[in-house]
Amino acid sequence: MVTVKHLLLNLLAAKLFHLANAVYIDLSNKTSIDHAAALIVQGTLDYYEGDRKGGTIGMFQEPYYWWEAGGVWGSMIDYWFITGNDTYVNMTQQALVYQAGDDWNYIPLNQSTVEGNDDQAFWGIAAISAAERNFPNPGSKEPQWLYLAQAVFNTMASRWDTQSCGGGLRWQIFSWNNGYDYKNSVSNAALFHIAARLARYTGNQTYVDWAVKVFDWMESINLITVEDPWSFVYDGAEITNNCSDIVKYQWTYNQGLVLAGCAYLAAYTNETLWTNRTMWYMESSQVFFNNSVLYEAACQSNYHCNNDQRSFRAYFARFMGLTAQLVPETQNQIMSWMNTSALAAAQSCSGGTDGHTCGINWSYDGWDGWYGLGEQIDALEVILNSQILSKDKPYTHDTGGTSTGSGDAGSKTTATNVAPLNITGKDKAGAGVLTAVLGLSLVISSIWLML
Ligand SMILES: *[C@@H]1O[C@H](CO)[C@@H](O)[C@H](O)[C@H]1NC(C)=O
Ligand SMILES: *[C@@H]1O[C@H](CO)[C@@H](O)[C@H](O)[C@H]1NC(C)=O
Ligand SMILES: *[C@@H]1O[C@H](CO)[C@@H](O)[C@H](O)[C@H]1NC(C)=O
Ligand SMILES: *[C@@H]1O[C@H](CO)[C@@H](O)[C@H](O)[C@H]1NC(C)=O
Ligand SMILES: *[C@@H]1O[C@H](CO)[C@@H](O)[C@H](O)[C@H]1NC(C)=O
Ligand SMILES: *[C@@H]1O[C@H](CO)[C@@H](O)[C@H](O)[C@H]1NC(C)=O
Ligand SMILES: *[C@@H]1O[C@H](CO)[C@@H](O)[C@H](O)[C@H]1NC(C)=O
Ligand SMILES: *[C@@H]1O[C@H](CO)[C@@H](O)[C@H](O)[C@H]1NC(C)=O
Ligand SMILES: *[C@@H]1O[C@H](CO)[C@@H](O)[C@H](O)[C@H]1NC(C)=O
Ligand SMILES: *[C@@H]1O[C@H](CO)[C@@H](O)[C@H](O)[C@H]1NC(C)=O
Ligand SMILES: *[C@@H]1O[C@H](CO)[C@@H](O)[C@H](O)[C@H]1NC(C)=O
């Protein structure tokens, strides 16, 4: 928590000593964007432990969880792709390979008792991004980007659960973790999203079929609404009532997962059904903008965003950028939001001891005293993606993508929620506390968006 004293002192320090080091961007000057992004990336990597003595490759320091590291490496791919700066290519590649785990499916042993479907998905999304952007491929004895994305897809799809609610993924993979009885949007929307991207990359119809199945299921239990003008993505539902009570928090990253998934399907299938849906999720995203400045509406207004939630806008900005590339009809609206938000975010990156630490409230004049890994990548992604239309669209295996994979990647591993491992009491308690804290802060921190 940021105390008032801490906040005031930092604000004073920022104003007096650090204005000279603040991030500055001019949207039509690529050099200024590259320079700003380099500064923000420096601040991001201040939290990286993998290059420190005793640190684990791929991991960020406490309190940042493993899943968010997957999010950050996805942002580092964007950094390389959009600026062309290859300084961190090796670091990013090493992280993505090291955390792939022994089975090359992003269930590394260290996470294997606490990992949820959504956690695994965020690393899978980094992997499919690496394939689509032609991020330098790992050595031939190492897992390849496409393979990793397919392994994540296959292992997630194998957990599809028809025992309750007519289908869907549970939030948790393991029965001992709190949240096992919750079917949430982020897990299911991520499966939809990864399937849509694999469909377009590989041209394999099975992925389209899966994407349609997940989307239709989410619609059938009202986890998502699919209508003009309000197409929303809600948080999730307990299986206890057969998913009839929808928990209606709305998060930017959930909206973005569905939005971009629709855009990939629109681009791949050419069906107006998907173009229409893309437009609806795009237009409905206006609930996350205040005067065109992106904010995490469900928690930011009362300063209750937790560490996870403070990074959601980064993925949303990335997914909006992809959508603008894939569905031209969205470009005016998306780039108008992106431009305004990028400028607002950049001026907030003017605090801390380095003089360019990013804050949370981009409507605030200058840095607002907040700082963290999420604040850094939120600003990074929205600033980078202001340039996305000058870059190539995501590649496919027919248009320049060189990554290789396998349709049955990951499928030799046992479906983990069917045959849970034996875990010790200690691990179990740890996992329970962790999810309880998350669950509690979700409740405290969120307000319903009543419209
Ligand atoms: C573009 O931005 C760079 C870095 O901020 C600056 O040095 C340069 O003068 C700018 N160029 C123009 C044409 O404004
Ligand atoms: C590339 O990134 C590094 C590290 O952020 C930075 O020091 C360097 O100036 C960047 N190069 C260019 C050309 O922007
Ligand atoms: C990355 O690593 C390779 C081999 O380890 C090396 O040749 C290359 O120069 C490195 N690239 C950068 C940008 O550091
Ligand atoms: C797992 O944890 C151990 C102990 O902290 C560490 O040495 C190892 O590098 C970690 N492996 C992965 C893949 O994170
Ligand atoms: C639970 O919901 C699913 C999907 O809406 C439905 O098909 C199923 O019949 C319901 N089961 C019960 C017991 O109500
Ligand atoms: C979709 O349209 C594009 C451009 O018109 C075309 O190249 C592509 O083959 C079409 N895809 C399908 C699946 O029809
Ligand atoms: C898409 O939207 C257009 C314009 O609103 C409408 O005419 C068309 O029927 C829609 N197509 C589908 C498949 O929903
Ligand atoms: C929206 O931004 C304006 C200033 O631009 C501010 O007065 C207002 O409080 C902001 N609303 C929220 C919900 O943050
Ligand atoms: C963000 O800053 C604006 C402008 O100072 C202010 O009006 C608004 O209340 C702030 N938002 C929050 C959530 O504090
Ligand atoms: C975003 O900013 C760029 C650079 O100034 C400009 O070319 C573009 O037209 C802007 N886009 C929108 C939709 O405002
Ligand atoms: C298509 O994907 C499915 C699901 O991963 C896989 O089982 C199948 O082998 C793939 N087909 C081809 C031709 O790669």
Coordinates of C-alpha atoms and ligand atoms in Angstrom, one line a residue:
M1 CA 0.0 0.0 0.0
V2 CA 1.2 3.5 -0.8
T3 CA 1.0 5.7 2.3
V4 CA 0.1 9.3 2.1
K5 CA 3.5 10.4 3.3
H6 CA 5.3 8.1 0.9
L7 CA 3.1 9.4 -1.9
L8 CA 3.7 13.1 -1.1
L9 CA 7.4 12.7 -0.6
N10 CA 7.7 10.8 -3.9
L11 CA 5.6 13.4 -5.7
L12 CA 7.7 16.2 -4.4
A13 CA 10.9 14.3 -5.4
A14 CA 9.5 13.7 -8.8
K15 CA 8.4 17.3 -9.4
L16 CA 11.7 18.8 -8.2
F17 CA 14.4 16.6 -9.3
H18 CA 13.3 14.3 -12.0
L19 CA 11.3 16.2 -14.6
A20 CA 14.4 16.1 -16.8
N21 CA 14.3 12.3 -17.0
A22 CA 10.6 12.0 -17.7
V23 CA 9.3 10.0 -20.6
Y24 CA 8.4 12.2 -23.6
I25 CA 6.7 11.0 -26.7
D26 CA 5.6 12.6 -30.0
L27 CA 3.3 10.1 -31.7
S28 CA 4.6 10.9 -35.2
N29 CA 8.2 10.6 -34.2
K30 CA 9.3 7.0 -34.0
T31 CA 12.6 7.8 -32.4
S32 CA 10.8 9.4 -29.4
I33 CA 8.7 6.2 -29.1
D34 CA 11.7 4.0 -29.2
H35 CA 13.5 6.1 -26.6
A36 CA 10.5 6.2 -24.3
A37 CA 9.9 2.5 -24.6
A38 CA 13.6 1.8 -23.8
L39 CA 13.3 3.9 -20.6
I40 CA 10.1 2.1 -19.5
V41 CA 11.6 -1.3 -20.3
Q42 CA 14.5 -0.5 -18.0
G43 CA 12.0 0.2 -15.2
T44 CA 10.2 -3.0 -16.0
L45 CA 13.4 -5.1 -15.8
D46 CA 14.2 -3.5 -12.4
Y47 CA 11.7 -6.2 -11.1
Y48 CA 13.4 -9.0 -13.0
E49 CA 15.2 -11.5 -10.8
G50 CA 16.5 -13.9 -13.5
D51 CA 19.6 -11.8 -14.1
R52 CA 20.4 -11.6 -10.3
K53 CA 22.5 -13.9 -8.2
G54 CA 20.2 -16.7 -6.9
G55 CA 17.3 -15.5 -9.1
T56 CA 15.2 -17.8 -11.3
I57 CA 15.3 -17.3 -15.1
G58 CA 12.0 -16.0 -16.3
M59 CA 10.7 -14.9 -12.9
F60 CA 10.0 -11.4 -11.5
Q61 CA 10.6 -10.6 -7.9
E62 CA 7.9 -11.0 -5.3
P63 CA 5.0 -10.1 -5.1
Y64 CA 4.6 -10.8 -8.8
Y65 CA 3.3 -14.2 -9.7
W66 CA 4.5 -16.5 -12.4
W67 CA 1.5 -15.8 -14.7
E68 CA 2.4 -12.1 -14.8
A69 CA 5.9 -13.0 -15.9
G70 CA 4.3 -14.7 -18.9
G71 CA 2.4 -11.4 -19.6
V72 CA 5.6 -9.4 -19.3
W73 CA 7.6 -11.6 -21.8
G74 CA 4.7 -11.1 -24.2
S75 CA 5.3 -7.3 -23.8
M76 CA 9.0 -7.8 -24.3
I77 CA 8.2 -9.5 -27.7
D78 CA 6.2 -6.4 -28.6
Y79 CA 9.1 -4.2 -27.5
W80 CA 11.4 -6.0 -29.9
F81 CA 8.9 -6.2 -32.7
I82 CA 7.7 -2.6 -32.6
T83 CA 11.0 -0.8 -31.8
G84 CA 13.3 -3.3 -33.6
N85 CA 15.6 -3.1 -30.7
D86 CA 17.2 -6.6 -30.1
T87 CA 18.9 -5.8 -26.8
Y88 CA 16.6 -8.2 -24.8
V89 CA 16.0 -10.9 -27.4
N90 CA 18.2 -13.4 -25.7
M91 CA 16.9 -12.7 -22.3
T92 CA 13.3 -13.1 -23.6
Q93 CA 14.0 -16.2 -25.5
Q94 CA 15.8 -17.8 -22.5
A95 CA 12.9 -16.9 -20.2
L96 CA 10.2 -18.4 -22.5
V97 CA 12.2 -21.6 -22.9
Y98 CA 13.3 -22.0 -19.3
Q99 CA 9.7 -21.8 -17.9
A100 CA 8.3 -24.2 -20.5
G101 CA 8.8 -27.0 -18.1
D102 CA 9.9 -30.6 -18.7
D103 CA 6.8 -31.4 -20.8
W104 CA 7.2 -28.3 -22.9
N105 CA 3.6 -27.2 -22.0
Y106 CA 4.1 -24.4 -19.5
I107 CA 3.4 -26.5 -16.5
P108 CA 6.9 -26.3 -14.9
L109 CA 7.4 -28.3 -11.8
N110 CA 7.7 -25.3 -9.5
Q111 CA 4.2 -24.1 -10.5
S112 CA 2.6 -27.4 -10.9
T113 CA 0.6 -27.4 -7.7
V114 CA -0.6 -23.8 -7.8
E115 CA -1.0 -23.2 -11.5
G116 CA -4.4 -22.2 -13.0
N117 CA -5.7 -22.4 -16.5
D118 CA -5.4 -18.7 -16.9
D119 CA -1.8 -18.7 -15.7
Q120 CA -0.8 -21.3 -18.2
A121 CA -2.7 -19.4 -20.9
F122 CA -0.7 -16.2 -20.5
W123 CA 2.6 -18.0 -21.3
G124 CA 0.8 -19.7 -24.2
I125 CA -0.2 -16.3 -25.5
A126 CA 3.4 -15.1 -25.3
A127 CA 4.4 -18.3 -27.3
I128 CA 1.8 -17.7 -30.1
S129 CA 2.8 -14.1 -30.2
A130 CA 6.5 -15.2 -30.7
A131 CA 5.4 -17.4 -33.6
E132 CA 3.2 -14.8 -35.2
R133 CA 5.9 -12.1 -34.9
N134 CA 8.7 -14.4 -36.1
F135 CA 10.5 -13.8 -32.9
P136 CA 14.0 -15.5 -33.2
N137 CA 13.4 -19.3 -32.9
P138 CA 15.1 -21.2 -30.1
G139 CA 17.8 -23.9 -31.0
S140 CA 16.5 -27.1 -32.6
K141 CA 16.8 -29.1 -29.4
E142 CA 14.6 -26.6 -27.6
P143 CA 10.8 -26.3 -27.7
Q144 CA 9.6 -24.1 -30.6
W145 CA 7.1 -21.2 -30.2
L146 CA 4.2 -22.8 -32.2
Y147 CA 4.8 -26.1 -30.4
L148 CA 4.5 -24.5 -27.0
A149 CA 1.3 -22.6 -28.0
Q150 CA -0.2 -25.9 -29.3
A151 CA 0.8 -27.7 -26.1
V152 CA -0.9 -25.1 -24.0
F153 CA -4.0 -25.3 -26.2
N154 CA -4.1 -29.1 -26.1
T155 CA -3.6 -29.4 -22.4
M156 CA -6.2 -26.7 -21.7
A157 CA -8.7 -28.3 -24.1
S158 CA -8.2 -31.7 -22.4
R159 CA -9.6 -30.1 -19.2
W160 CA -12.9 -29.1 -20.9
D161 CA -15.4 -30.1 -18.3
T162 CA -19.0 -31.1 -19.1
Q163 CA -19.8 -32.3 -15.6
S164 CA -21.3 -28.9 -14.8
C165 CA -22.7 -25.9 -16.6
G166 CA -22.8 -27.8 -19.9
G167 CA -19.1 -27.3 -20.5
G168 CA -16.3 -24.8 -19.9
L169 CA -12.9 -24.8 -18.2
R170 CA -12.6 -24.4 -14.4
W171 CA -10.4 -21.5 -13.2
Q172 CA -8.1 -23.9 -11.4
I173 CA -6.4 -27.0 -12.8
F174 CA -6.1 -28.7 -9.4
S175 CA -9.0 -29.6 -7.1
W176 CA -7.1 -28.4 -3.9
N177 CA -6.9 -24.8 -5.1
N178 CA -9.6 -22.3 -4.2
G179 CA -11.3 -21.4 -7.4
Y180 CA -11.6 -25.0 -8.6
D181 CA -15.3 -24.6 -8.4
Y182 CA -15.3 -21.4 -10.4
K183 CA -15.7 -21.3 -14.2
N184 CA -14.2 -18.0 -15.2
S185 CA -14.0 -15.9 -18.3
V186 CA -10.2 -15.4 -18.3
S187 CA -9.6 -19.2 -18.6
N188 CA -12.2 -19.8 -21.2
A189 CA -11.7 -16.6 -23.1
A190 CA -8.0 -17.4 -23.2
L191 CA -8.7 -20.8 -24.7
F192 CA -11.0 -19.2 -27.3
H193 CA -8.3 -16.6 -28.0
I194 CA -5.4 -19.1 -28.4
A195 CA -7.6 -21.4 -30.6
A196 CA -8.5 -18.5 -32.9
R197 CA -4.8 -17.5 -33.2
L198 CA -3.8 -21.1 -33.9
A199 CA -6.5 -21.4 -36.5
R200 CA -5.2 -18.4 -38.4
Y201 CA -1.6 -19.4 -38.0
T202 CA -1.9 -23.1 -39.0
G203 CA -5.1 -23.2 -41.1
N204 CA -6.2 -26.2 -39.1
Q205 CA -10.1 -26.2 -38.9
T206 CA -10.0 -28.1 -35.5
Y207 CA -9.0 -24.8 -33.9
V208 CA -11.9 -22.9 -35.5
D209 CA -14.3 -25.6 -34.2
W210 CA -12.9 -25.2 -30.7
A211 CA -13.0 -21.4 -30.8
V212 CA -16.7 -21.6 -31.8
K213 CA -17.4 -24.2 -29.1
V214 CA -15.9 -22.1 -26.3
F215 CA -17.5 -18.9 -27.5
D216 CA -20.9 -20.5 -27.8
W217 CA -20.6 -22.0 -24.4
M218 CA -19.7 -18.7 -22.8
E219 CA -22.7 -17.1 -24.5
S220 CA -25.0 -19.9 -23.5
I221 CA -24.4 -19.4 -19.8
N222 CA -24.3 -15.6 -20.2
L223 CA -20.6 -15.3 -19.2
I224 CA -20.5 -13.0 -22.3
T225 CA -23.2 -11.0 -23.9
V226 CA -23.2 -10.9 -27.7
E227 CA -25.2 -8.0 -29.0
D228 CA -25.1 -4.6 -30.5
P229 CA -24.5 -2.3 -28.8
W230 CA -23.3 -3.9 -25.5
S231 CA -21.1 -6.9 -25.8
F232 CA -19.5 -7.5 -22.5
V233 CA -17.3 -10.2 -20.8
Y234 CA -18.2 -10.8 -17.2
D235 CA -15.9 -12.4 -14.6
G236 CA -17.2 -16.0 -14.0
A237 CA -19.7 -18.2 -12.2
E238 CA -19.6 -20.8 -9.5
I239 CA -20.5 -24.3 -10.6
T240 CA -22.5 -24.8 -7.4
N241 CA -25.6 -23.2 -9.1
N242 CA -24.7 -24.7 -12.5
C243 CA -23.2 -21.4 -13.4
S244 CA -26.5 -19.6 -13.1
D245 CA -25.2 -16.7 -11.0
I246 CA -22.8 -14.7 -13.1
V247 CA -20.3 -12.6 -11.2
K248 CA -20.4 -9.4 -13.2
Y249 CA -17.1 -7.7 -12.8
Q250 CA -15.6 -6.5 -16.1
W251 CA -11.9 -6.5 -16.7
T252 CA -10.0 -5.0 -19.6
Y253 CA -8.0 -8.1 -20.3
N254 CA -11.1 -10.3 -20.6
Q255 CA -12.7 -7.9 -23.0
G256 CA -9.5 -7.9 -25.0
L257 CA -9.1 -11.7 -25.1
V258 CA -12.6 -12.0 -26.6
L259 CA -12.2 -8.9 -28.9
A260 CA -9.0 -10.0 -30.4
G261 CA -10.1 -13.7 -30.7
C262 CA -13.1 -12.4 -32.7
A263 CA -10.7 -10.4 -34.9
Y264 CA -8.5 -13.4 -35.6
L265 CA -11.6 -15.4 -36.6
A266 CA -12.9 -12.5 -38.8
A267 CA -9.5 -12.2 -40.5
Y268 CA -9.2 -16.0 -41.0
T269 CA -12.8 -17.0 -41.9
N270 CA -13.9 -13.7 -43.6
E271 CA -17.3 -14.2 -42.0
T272 CA -19.2 -11.1 -41.3
L273 CA -20.5 -12.8 -38.2
W274 CA -17.0 -12.4 -36.7
T275 CA -16.4 -9.0 -38.1
N276 CA -19.7 -7.9 -36.5
R277 CA -18.8 -9.4 -33.2
T278 CA -15.3 -7.7 -33.3
M279 CA -17.1 -4.4 -33.8
W280 CA -19.4 -5.0 -30.9
Y281 CA -16.7 -5.9 -28.4
M282 CA -14.7 -3.0 -29.7
E283 CA -17.5 -0.4 -29.3
S284 CA -18.4 -1.8 -25.9
S285 CA -14.8 -1.3 -24.7
Q286 CA -15.7 2.4 -24.3
V287 CA -16.6 1.5 -20.7
F288 CA -12.9 1.3 -20.0
F289 CA -12.1 4.8 -21.3
N290 CA -12.4 8.1 -19.5
N291 CA -12.1 10.8 -22.1
S292 CA -10.4 8.3 -24.3
V293 CA -7.9 7.5 -21.5
L294 CA -7.7 3.8 -20.7
Y295 CA -8.4 2.8 -17.1
E296 CA -9.2 -0.4 -15.1
A297 CA -12.8 0.7 -14.4
A298 CA -13.7 -2.1 -11.9
C299 CA -10.9 -1.2 -9.4
Q300 CA -9.1 1.9 -10.3
S301 CA -11.8 4.4 -9.3
N302 CA -11.4 3.4 -5.7
Y303 CA -7.7 2.7 -5.7
H304 CA -8.2 -1.0 -5.1
C305 CA -6.4 -2.6 -8.0
N306 CA -4.2 -5.5 -6.8
N307 CA -0.9 -6.5 -8.4
D308 CA -2.5 -8.7 -11.0
Q309 CA -5.2 -6.2 -12.0
R310 CA -2.6 -3.5 -12.3
S311 CA -1.2 -5.2 -15.4
F312 CA -4.5 -6.0 -17.2
R313 CA -4.4 -2.8 -19.3
A314 CA -1.1 -4.0 -20.9
Y315 CA -2.7 -7.1 -22.4
F316 CA -5.8 -5.1 -23.4
A317 CA -3.6 -2.6 -25.3
R318 CA -1.8 -5.5 -27.0
F319 CA -5.1 -7.1 -28.0
M320 CA -6.5 -3.8 -29.3
G321 CA -3.4 -3.4 -31.4
L322 CA -3.8 -6.9 -32.9
T323 CA -7.5 -6.2 -33.6
A324 CA -6.7 -2.9 -35.4
Q325 CA -4.2 -4.8 -37.5
L326 CA -6.6 -7.6 -38.4
V327 CA -9.9 -5.8 -38.8
P328 CA -9.5 -2.5 -40.6
E329 CA -13.0 -1.3 -39.6
T330 CA -11.8 -1.0 -36.0
Q331 CA -8.7 1.1 -36.8
N332 CA -10.1 4.6 -36.4
Q333 CA -11.7 4.0 -33.0
I334 CA -8.9 1.9 -31.6
M335 CA -6.1 4.2 -32.7
S336 CA -7.9 7.2 -31.5
W337 CA -8.1 5.6 -28.0
M338 CA -4.6 4.3 -28.3
N339 CA -3.1 7.7 -29.3
T340 CA -4.8 9.5 -26.4
S341 CA -4.0 6.9 -23.9
A342 CA -0.3 6.6 -25.0
L343 CA 0.1 10.3 -24.5
A344 CA -1.6 10.2 -21.2
A345 CA 0.5 7.2 -20.1
A346 CA 3.8 8.7 -21.2
Q347 CA 3.2 11.9 -19.2
S348 CA 2.5 9.7 -16.1
C349 CA 6.0 8.1 -16.5
S350 CA 7.7 10.9 -14.8
G351 CA 8.2 9.7 -11.2
G352 CA 10.3 7.5 -8.9
T353 CA 14.0 7.6 -8.2
D354 CA 14.8 7.1 -11.9
G355 CA 12.5 10.0 -13.0
H356 CA 10.6 7.9 -15.4
T357 CA 8.6 5.5 -13.3
C358 CA 5.0 5.1 -14.5
G359 CA 1.9 5.7 -12.4
I360 CA -1.5 4.1 -12.5
N361 CA -3.8 7.1 -13.2
W362 CA -3.1 8.4 -16.6
S363 CA -5.7 11.1 -16.2
Y364 CA -3.6 12.6 -13.4
D365 CA -1.3 15.4 -14.4
G366 CA 2.1 13.8 -14.0
W367 CA 3.1 10.8 -11.9
D368 CA 0.5 9.9 -9.2
G369 CA 2.8 8.0 -6.8
W370 CA 1.9 4.5 -7.8
Y371 CA 4.5 2.2 -9.2
G372 CA 5.0 -1.5 -10.0
L373 CA 5.5 -4.1 -12.7
G374 CA 1.9 -3.6 -13.9
E375 CA 2.2 0.2 -14.2
Q376 CA 5.4 -0.3 -16.3
I377 CA 4.0 -2.7 -18.8
D378 CA 0.6 -1.0 -19.1
A379 CA 2.4 2.2 -20.2
L380 CA 4.8 0.3 -22.4
E381 CA 2.2 -1.6 -24.3
V382 CA -0.1 1.3 -25.0
I383 CA 2.8 3.5 -26.1
L384 CA 4.3 0.7 -28.3
N385 CA 0.9 -0.1 -29.8
S386 CA 0.3 3.5 -30.9
Q387 CA 2.8 2.5 -33.7
I388 CA 1.3 -0.9 -34.5
L389 CA -0.2 0.1 -37.9
S390 CA 3.2 0.8 -39.3
K391 CA 4.2 -2.9 -38.6
D392 CA 3.4 -6.1 -40.4
K393 CA 0.3 -8.0 -39.4
P394 CA 0.8 -11.2 -37.4
Y395 CA 2.4 -13.8 -39.7
T396 CA 1.0 -17.2 -40.4
H397 CA 2.8 -20.2 -41.7
D398 CA 1.9 -19.1 -45.2
T399 CA 3.0 -15.5 -44.9
G400 CA 6.4 -15.7 -43.3
G401 CA 6.0 -17.4 -39.9
T402 CA 8.8 -19.8 -39.5
S403 CA 8.0 -21.4 -36.1
T404 CA 7.2 -25.1 -36.2
G405 CA 4.9 -27.2 -34.0
S406 CA 2.9 -30.4 -33.8
G407 CA -0.8 -31.0 -33.7
D408 CA -0.5 -33.3 -30.7
A409 CA 1.9 -31.2 -28.7
G410 CA 1.4 -31.7 -25.0
S411 CA -1.2 -34.4 -25.5
K412 CA 0.9 -37.2 -24.2
T413 CA 0.7 -35.6 -20.7
T414 CA -2.1 -36.8 -18.5
A415 CA -5.0 -34.3 -18.3
T416 CA -4.0 -32.9 -15.0
N417 CA -7.4 -32.3 -13.4
V418 CA -8.4 -35.9 -14.0
A419 CA -5.4 -37.3 -12.1
P420 CA -4.2 -34.8 -9.5
L421 CA -0.7 -35.2 -8.1
N422 CA -0.1 -36.0 -4.5
I423 CA 0.8 -32.8 -2.8
T424 CA 2.0 -32.1 0.7
G425 CA 0.0 -30.2 3.3
K426 CA 2.4 -27.3 3.1
D427 CA 1.9 -26.8 -0.6
K428 CA -1.8 -27.2 -0.2
A429 CA -2.0 -24.5 2.5
G430 CA 0.2 -22.1 0.4
A431 CA -2.0 -22.5 -2.6
G432 CA -5.2 -22.1 -0.6
V433 CA -4.0 -18.9 1.1
L434 CA -2.8 -17.5 -2.2
T435 CA -6.1 -18.0 -4.0
A436 CA -8.1 -16.9 -0.9
V437 CA -6.1 -13.6 -0.9
L438 CA -6.8 -13.1 -4.6
G439 CA -10.5 -14.0 -4.1
L440 CA -10.9 -11.6 -1.2
S441 CA -9.1 -8.7 -2.9
L442 CA -11.3 -9.3 -6.0
V443 CA -14.4 -8.9 -3.9
I444 CA -13.1 -5.8 -2.0
S445 CA -11.6 -4.2 -4.9
S446 CA -14.3 -4.4 -7.5
I447 CA -17.5 -2.6 -8.2
W448 CA -20.1 -3.7 -10.7
L449 CA -20.3 -1.7 -13.8
M450 CA -23.9 -0.9 -13.8
L451 CA -25.1 0.2 -17.2
Ligands
LIG1 C1 12.2 12.9 -32.4 O1 12.5 12.4 -31.1 C2 13.9 12.4 -30.7 C3 14.0 11.8 -29.4 O2 13.1 12.3 -28.5 C4 14.4 13.8 -30.8 O3 15.8 13.8 -30.5 C5 14.2 14.3 -32.2 O4 14.7 15.7 -32.3 C6 12.8 14.3 -32.6 N1 12.7 14.6 -34.0 C7 11.8 15.5 -34.5 C8 11.8 15.7 -36.0 O5 11.1 16.1 -33.7
LIG2 C1 18.0 -0.4 -27.4 O1 17.7 -0.7 -26.1 C2 18.7 -0.5 -25.2 C3 18.2 -1.0 -23.8 O2 16.9 -0.4 -23.6 C4 19.0 1.0 -25.2 O3 20.1 1.3 -24.3 C5 19.4 1.5 -26.6 O4 19.6 2.9 -26.6 C6 18.3 1.1 -27.5 N1 18.7 1.4 -28.9 C7 18.0 2.2 -29.7 C8 18.6 2.4 -31.0 O5 17.0 2.8 -29.3
LIG3 C1 22.4 -13.5 -28.2 O1 23.1 -14.7 -28.0 C2 23.9 -15.1 -29.1 C3 24.5 -16.4 -28.8 O2 24.5 -16.7 -27.5 C4 24.9 -14.1 -29.5 O3 25.6 -14.4 -30.6 C5 24.2 -12.7 -29.8 O4 25.1 -11.7 -30.0 C6 23.3 -12.3 -28.6 N1 22.5 -11.2 -29.1 C7 22.4 -10.1 -28.3 C8 21.5 -9.0 -28.9 O5 22.9 -10.0 -27.2
LIG4 C1 12.4 -24.0 -9.6 O1 12.8 -23.5 -8.4 C2 14.2 -23.7 -8.1 C3 14.4 -23.3 -6.6 O2 14.0 -22.0 -6.5 C4 15.0 -23.0 -9.1 O3 16.4 -23.2 -8.8 C5 14.7 -23.4 -10.5 O4 15.4 -22.6 -11.4 C6 13.2 -23.2 -10.7 N1 12.8 -23.7 -12.0 C7 12.0 -23.1 -12.8 C8 11.7 -23.7 -14.2 O5 11.4 -22.0 -12.5
LIG5 C1 -26.7 -26.9 -16.3 O1 -26.5 -26.0 -17.3 C2 -26.3 -26.6 -18.6 C3 -26.0 -25.5 -19.6 O2 -26.9 -24.4 -19.5 C4 -27.6 -27.4 -19.0 O3 -27.4 -28.0 -20.2 C5 -27.8 -28.5 -17.9 O4 -29.0 -29.1 -18.2 C6 -27.9 -27.8 -16.5 N1 -27.9 -28.8 -15.5 C7 -28.8 -28.8 -14.5 C8 -28.7 -29.9 -13.5 O5 -29.5 -27.9 -14.3
LIG6 C1 -10.5 -14.2 -46.9 O1 -10.3 -13.1 -47.7 C2 -9.0 -12.9 -48.1 C3 -8.8 -11.6 -48.8 O2 -10.0 -11.3 -49.6 C4 -8.5 -14.1 -49.0 O3 -7.2 -13.9 -49.3 C5 -8.7 -15.4 -48.1 O4 -8.4 -16.5 -48.9 C6 -10.1 -15.5 -47.6 N1 -10.1 -16.6 -46.7 C7 -11.1 -17.5 -46.7 C8 -11.0 -18.6 -45.6 O5 -12.0 -17.5 -47.5
LIG7 C1 -23.4 -8.0 -39.7 O1 -23.9 -6.7 -39.5 C2 -24.5 -6.2 -40.7 C3 -24.8 -4.7 -40.4 O2 -25.4 -4.5 -39.2 C4 -25.8 -7.0 -40.9 O3 -26.4 -6.5 -42.1 C5 -25.4 -8.4 -41.1 O4 -26.6 -9.2 -41.3 C6 -24.6 -8.9 -40.0 N1 -24.1 -10.3 -40.3 C7 -24.2 -11.3 -39.5 C8 -23.7 -12.6 -40.0 O5 -24.5 -11.2 -38.3
LIG8 C1 -12.0 11.1 -15.8 O1 -11.1 12.1 -16.1 C2 -11.4 13.4 -15.6 C3 -10.3 14.3 -16.0 O2 -10.0 14.2 -17.3 C4 -11.6 13.3 -14.1 O3 -12.1 14.6 -13.6 C5 -12.5 12.2 -13.7 O4 -12.5 12.1 -12.3 C6 -12.1 10.9 -14.3 N1 -13.0 9.9 -13.9 C7 -12.6 8.7 -13.4 C8 -13.7 7.7 -13.2 O5 -11.5 8.5 -13.2
LIG9 C1 -7.2 10.5 -11.6 O1 -6.8 11.8 -11.8 C2 -7.9 12.7 -12.1 C3 -7.2 14.1 -12.5 O2 -6.5 14.5 -11.4 C4 -8.8 12.8 -11.0 O3 -9.9 13.7 -11.3 C5 -9.4 11.4 -10.8 O4 -10.2 11.4 -9.6 C6 -8.2 10.4 -10.6 N1 -8.8 9.1 -10.5 C7 -8.8 8.4 -9.5 C8 -9.4 7.0 -9.5 O5 -8.4 8.8 -8.4
LIG10 C1 -2.8 8.7 -34.1 O1 -1.6 9.5 -34.1 C2 -0.9 9.4 -35.4 C3 0.4 10.1 -35.2 O2 0.1 11.5 -34.8 C4 -1.8 9.9 -36.5 O3 -1.1 9.8 -37.7 C5 -3.1 9.2 -36.6 O4 -3.9 9.7 -37.5 C6 -3.7 9.2 -35.2 N1 -4.9 8.3 -35.3 C7 -6.1 8.6 -34.9 C8 -7.2 7.7 -35.2 O5 -6.3 9.6 -34.2
LIG11 C1 -5.3 -30.1 -36.2 O1 -5.3 -29.8 -34.9 C2 -5.7 -30.9 -34.1 C3 -5.9 -30.4 -32.6 O2 -4.6 -30.1 -32.1 C4 -4.8 -32.1 -34.2 O3 -5.3 -33.2 -33.5 C5 -4.7 -32.5 -35.7 O4 -3.7 -33.4 -35.8 C6 -4.3 -31.2 -36.5 N1 -4.4 -31.6 -37.9 C7 -3.3 -31.3 -38.7 C8 -3.5 -31.7 -40.2 O5 -2.3 -30.8 -38.3

